[in-house]
Coordinates of N, CA and C in Angstrom, one line a residue:
D28 N -41.9 0.4 -27.0 CA -41.2 1.2 -27.3 C -42.3 2.2 -28.4
Y29 N -41.6 3.5 -28.2 CA -42.3 5.0 -28.5 C -43.0 4.5 -30.1
K30 N -42.2 4.6 -31.0 CA -42.9 4.5 -32.5 C -44.1 3.6 -32.4
T31 N -44.3 2.4 -31.4 CA -45.7 1.5 -31.5 C -46.5 2.3 -30.9
A32 N -46.3 2.9 -29.9 CA -47.2 3.3 -29.2 C -47.7 4.7 -29.8
I33 N -47.0 5.3 -30.4 CA -47.5 6.5 -31.6 C -48.6 5.7 -32.3
D34 N -48.3 4.6 -32.9 CA -49.3 3.7 -33.8 C -50.6 3.8 -32.7
W35 N -50.3 2.9 -32.0 CA -51.9 2.4 -31.1 C -52.4 4.0 -30.6
Y36 N -51.8 5.0 -30.2 CA -52.2 6.2 -29.7 C -53.2 7.0 -30.5
K37 N -52.8 7.1 -32.4 CA -53.5 7.5 -33.3 C -54.5 6.7 -33.5
L38 N -54.5 5.2 -33.3 CA -56.1 4.3 -33.7 C -57.0 5.1 -32.7
A39 N -56.4 5.1 -31.3 CA -57.2 5.6 -30.1 C -57.6 7.2 -30.2
A40 N -56.8 8.3 -30.8 CA -57.1 9.4 -30.9 C -58.0 9.6 -31.7
N41 N -57.8 8.9 -33.0 CA -59.2 8.9 -34.1 C -60.4 8.3 -33.5
Q42 N -60.5 7.5 -32.4 CA -61.9 7.5 -31.9 C -62.1 8.3 -30.6
E43 N -61.6 9.3 -30.7 CA -61.8 10.5 -29.8 C -61.3 10.4 -28.3
N44 N -60.6 9.5 -28.3 CA -59.7 9.4 -26.9 C -59.0 10.2 -26.5
I45 N -59.3 11.1 -25.5 CA -58.8 12.0 -25.3 C -57.3 11.9 -24.8
K46 N -57.1 10.6 -23.6 CA -55.9 10.4 -23.1 C -54.8 9.9 -24.6
A47 N -55.4 9.2 -25.3 CA -54.5 9.5 -26.9 C -53.9 10.4 -27.3
Q48 N -54.8 11.7 -27.4 CA -55.0 13.0 -28.1 C -53.6 13.7 -27.1
Y49 N -54.0 13.4 -25.9 CA -53.0 14.3 -24.9 C -51.5 13.6 -25.1
N50 N -51.5 12.2 -25.3 CA -50.3 11.4 -25.3 C -49.9 11.7 -26.6
L51 N -50.5 11.8 -27.6 CA -49.7 11.9 -29.2 C -49.3 13.5 -28.6
G52 N -49.9 14.1 -28.1 CA -49.1 15.9 -28.0 C -47.9 15.9 -27.9
V53 N -48.3 15.2 -26.6 CA -46.9 15.2 -25.6 C -45.6 14.9 -26.4
M54 N -45.8 13.6 -26.8 CA -44.8 12.3 -27.7 C -44.4 13.7 -29.2
Y55 N -45.1 14.6 -29.5 CA -44.6 15.0 -30.5 C -43.8 16.3 -30.3
F56 N -44.0 16.6 -29.2 CA -43.5 18.1 -28.5 C -42.1 17.3 -27.8
Q57 N -41.8 15.9 -27.5 CA -40.8 15.8 -26.5 C -40.4 15.0 -27.4
A58 N -40.6 14.7 -29.0 CA -39.8 13.9 -29.8 C -39.5 12.5 -29.7
K59 N -40.6 11.7 -28.8 CA -40.7 10.3 -28.3 C -41.0 9.3 -29.1
G60 N -40.5 8.7 -30.1 CA -40.7 7.6 -31.4 C -41.0 8.6 -32.6
T61 N -40.5 10.0 -32.1 CA -40.6 10.9 -33.7 C -39.7 11.8 -33.4
K62 N -40.0 12.6 -34.7 CA -39.3 13.9 -34.7 C -40.0 15.0 -34.0
M63 N -39.4 16.1 -33.3 CA -40.5 16.8 -32.9 C -41.0 17.5 -33.9
N64 N -42.3 17.6 -33.2 CA -43.6 18.6 -34.5 C -44.1 19.1 -33.7
L65 N -44.2 20.4 -33.6 CA -44.7 21.3 -32.9 C -46.3 21.5 -33.5
E66 N -46.3 21.4 -34.6 CA -47.8 21.7 -35.6 C -48.7 20.7 -35.0
K67 N -48.1 19.4 -35.2 CA -49.0 18.0 -34.6 C -48.9 17.8 -33.5
S68 N -47.9 18.8 -32.2 CA -48.2 18.4 -31.2 C -49.2 19.4 -30.9
I69 N -50.0 20.4 -31.0 CA -50.9 21.7 -31.2 C -52.1 20.9 -31.7
F70 N -52.1 20.2 -33.1 CA -53.5 19.6 -33.4 C -53.8 18.7 -32.6
Y71 N -53.1 17.6 -31.6 CA -53.5 16.8 -31.0 C -54.1 17.3 -29.6
H72 N -52.9 18.3 -29.0 CA -53.3 18.7 -27.7 C -54.8 19.8 -28.1
R73 N -55.1 20.2 -29.5 CA -56.1 21.1 -29.8 C -57.5 20.2 -29.6
K74 N -57.4 19.1 -30.0 CA -58.4 18.1 -30.1 C -58.8 17.5 -28.8
A75 N -57.9 17.2 -27.9 CA -58.2 16.5 -26.6 C -58.7 18.0 -25.6
C76 N -58.2 19.1 -26.0 CA -58.9 20.0 -25.4 C -60.5 20.5 -25.8
K77 N -60.6 20.6 -27.0 CA -62.0 20.6 -27.4 C -62.8 19.4 -26.8
N78 N -62.2 18.4 -26.7 CA -62.7 17.0 -26.0 C -62.9 17.3 -24.4
G79 N -62.4 18.3 -23.6 CA -62.5 18.7 -22.2 C -61.4 18.1 -21.6
L80 N -60.3 17.9 -22.0 CA -59.4 17.4 -21.1 C -58.4 18.8 -20.7
L81 N -58.7 19.2 -19.6 CA -58.2 20.9 -19.1 C -56.6 20.7 -19.1
Q82 N -56.0 19.7 -18.6 CA -54.1 19.5 -19.2 C -53.9 20.2 -20.4
S83 N -54.9 19.5 -21.3 CA -54.4 19.7 -22.6 C -54.6 21.3 -23.2
C84 N -55.8 21.9 -22.7 CA -56.0 23.1 -22.7 C -54.5 24.0 -22.3
K85 N -54.2 23.2 -21.2 CA -53.2 24.5 -20.9 C -51.8 24.5 -21.6
S86 N -51.6 22.8 -21.7 CA -50.3 22.7 -22.7 C -50.6 23.4 -24.0
L87 N -52.2 23.5 -24.7 CA -52.4 24.1 -26.1 C -52.1 25.8 -25.9
K88 N -52.1 26.0 -24.5 CA -51.9 27.5 -24.9 C -50.3 28.1 -24.5
N89 N -49.3 27.3 -24.2 CA -48.3 27.4 -24.0 C -47.4 26.9 -25.7
L90 N -47.8 25.7 -26.1 CA -47.7 25.5 -27.2 C -48.1 26.8 -28.2
I91 N -49.0 27.2 -28.1 CA -49.3 28.4 -28.8 C -48.3 29.6 -28.9
F92 N -48.1 29.6 -27.6 CA -47.2 31.1 -27.5 C -45.7 30.7 -28.3
L93 N -45.2 29.3 -27.9 CA -44.0 29.1 -28.5 C -43.7 29.2 -30.1
E94 N -45.4 29.0 -30.2 CA -45.3 28.7 -32.1 C -45.7 30.1 -32.7
N95 N -46.1 31.2 -31.9 CA -45.7 32.4 -32.0 C -44.8 33.0 -31.9
I96 N -43.7 32.9 -31.1 CA -42.5 32.9 -30.8 C -41.8 32.7 -32.2
Q97 N -41.4 31.2 -32.5 CA -41.1 31.0 -33.8 C -41.0 31.8 -34.7
K98 N -42.5 32.0 -34.8 CA -42.8 32.4 -35.9 C -42.2 33.9 -36.1
N99 N -42.4 35.0 -35.0 CA -41.9 36.3 -34.9 C -40.1 35.8 -35.3
K100 N -39.6 34.8 -34.6 CA -38.1 35.1 -34.6 C -37.8 34.6 -36.5
S101 N -38.8 34.1 -37.0 CA -38.5 34.2 -38.5 C -38.6 35.2 -39.3
E102 N -39.5 35.7 -38.9 CA -39.4 37.2 -39.5 C -38.6 38.3 -38.9
L103 N -38.2 38.0 -38.2 CA -37.0 38.8 -37.7 C -35.8 38.7 -38.2
E104 N -35.2 37.3 -38.5 CA -34.5 37.1 -39.2 C -34.4 37.1 -40.6
E105 N -35.9 37.7 -41.3 CA -35.4 37.9 -42.6 C -35.7 39.2 -43.0
K106 N -36.4 40.3 -41.8 CA -36.0 41.9 -41.7 C -35.1 42.2 -41.2
P107 N -34.3 42.9 -41.7 CA -33.1 44.2 -41.2 C -33.8 44.7 -40.0
L108 N -33.3 44.9 -39.0 CA -33.9 46.1 -38.0 C -33.8 47.1 -38.2
F109 N -32.9 47.4 -39.4 CA -32.7 48.7 -39.6 C -32.6 49.3 -40.9
E110 N -33.1 50.1 -41.6 CA -33.1 50.8 -43.1 C -31.8 51.5 -43.1
P111 N -31.1 51.1 -44.2 CA -29.5 52.5 -44.5 C -30.5 53.3 -44.9
I112 N -29.3 54.4 -44.3 CA -30.1 55.7 -44.9 C -28.4 56.4 -45.6
S113 N -28.9 57.2 -46.6 CA -27.6 57.7 -47.0 C -27.5 59.1 -46.4
I114 N -25.9 59.7 -46.0 CA -25.8 61.1 -45.7 C -25.1 61.8 -46.5
E115 N -25.8 62.8 -46.3 CA -25.1 63.8 -48.1 C -24.3 64.8 -47.0

């Protein structure tokens, strides 16, 4: 099951196993055995990328792009698009 896989992958990822790091990144993004967690997905893909796994580097680029979209969307929702003006 996915929850057990996550536990094993974490052990392997902590020992710098790049395939485990990649798989954790995918599982956190796809919500396999856990809630979707973009931050953790980026964390594990970044580790695998730094350790030389090209596929994680590609995934990392897309995840960071997605994270930036989410941040910008949150900022837009907090700010009005137009400031009211008074017409006299």
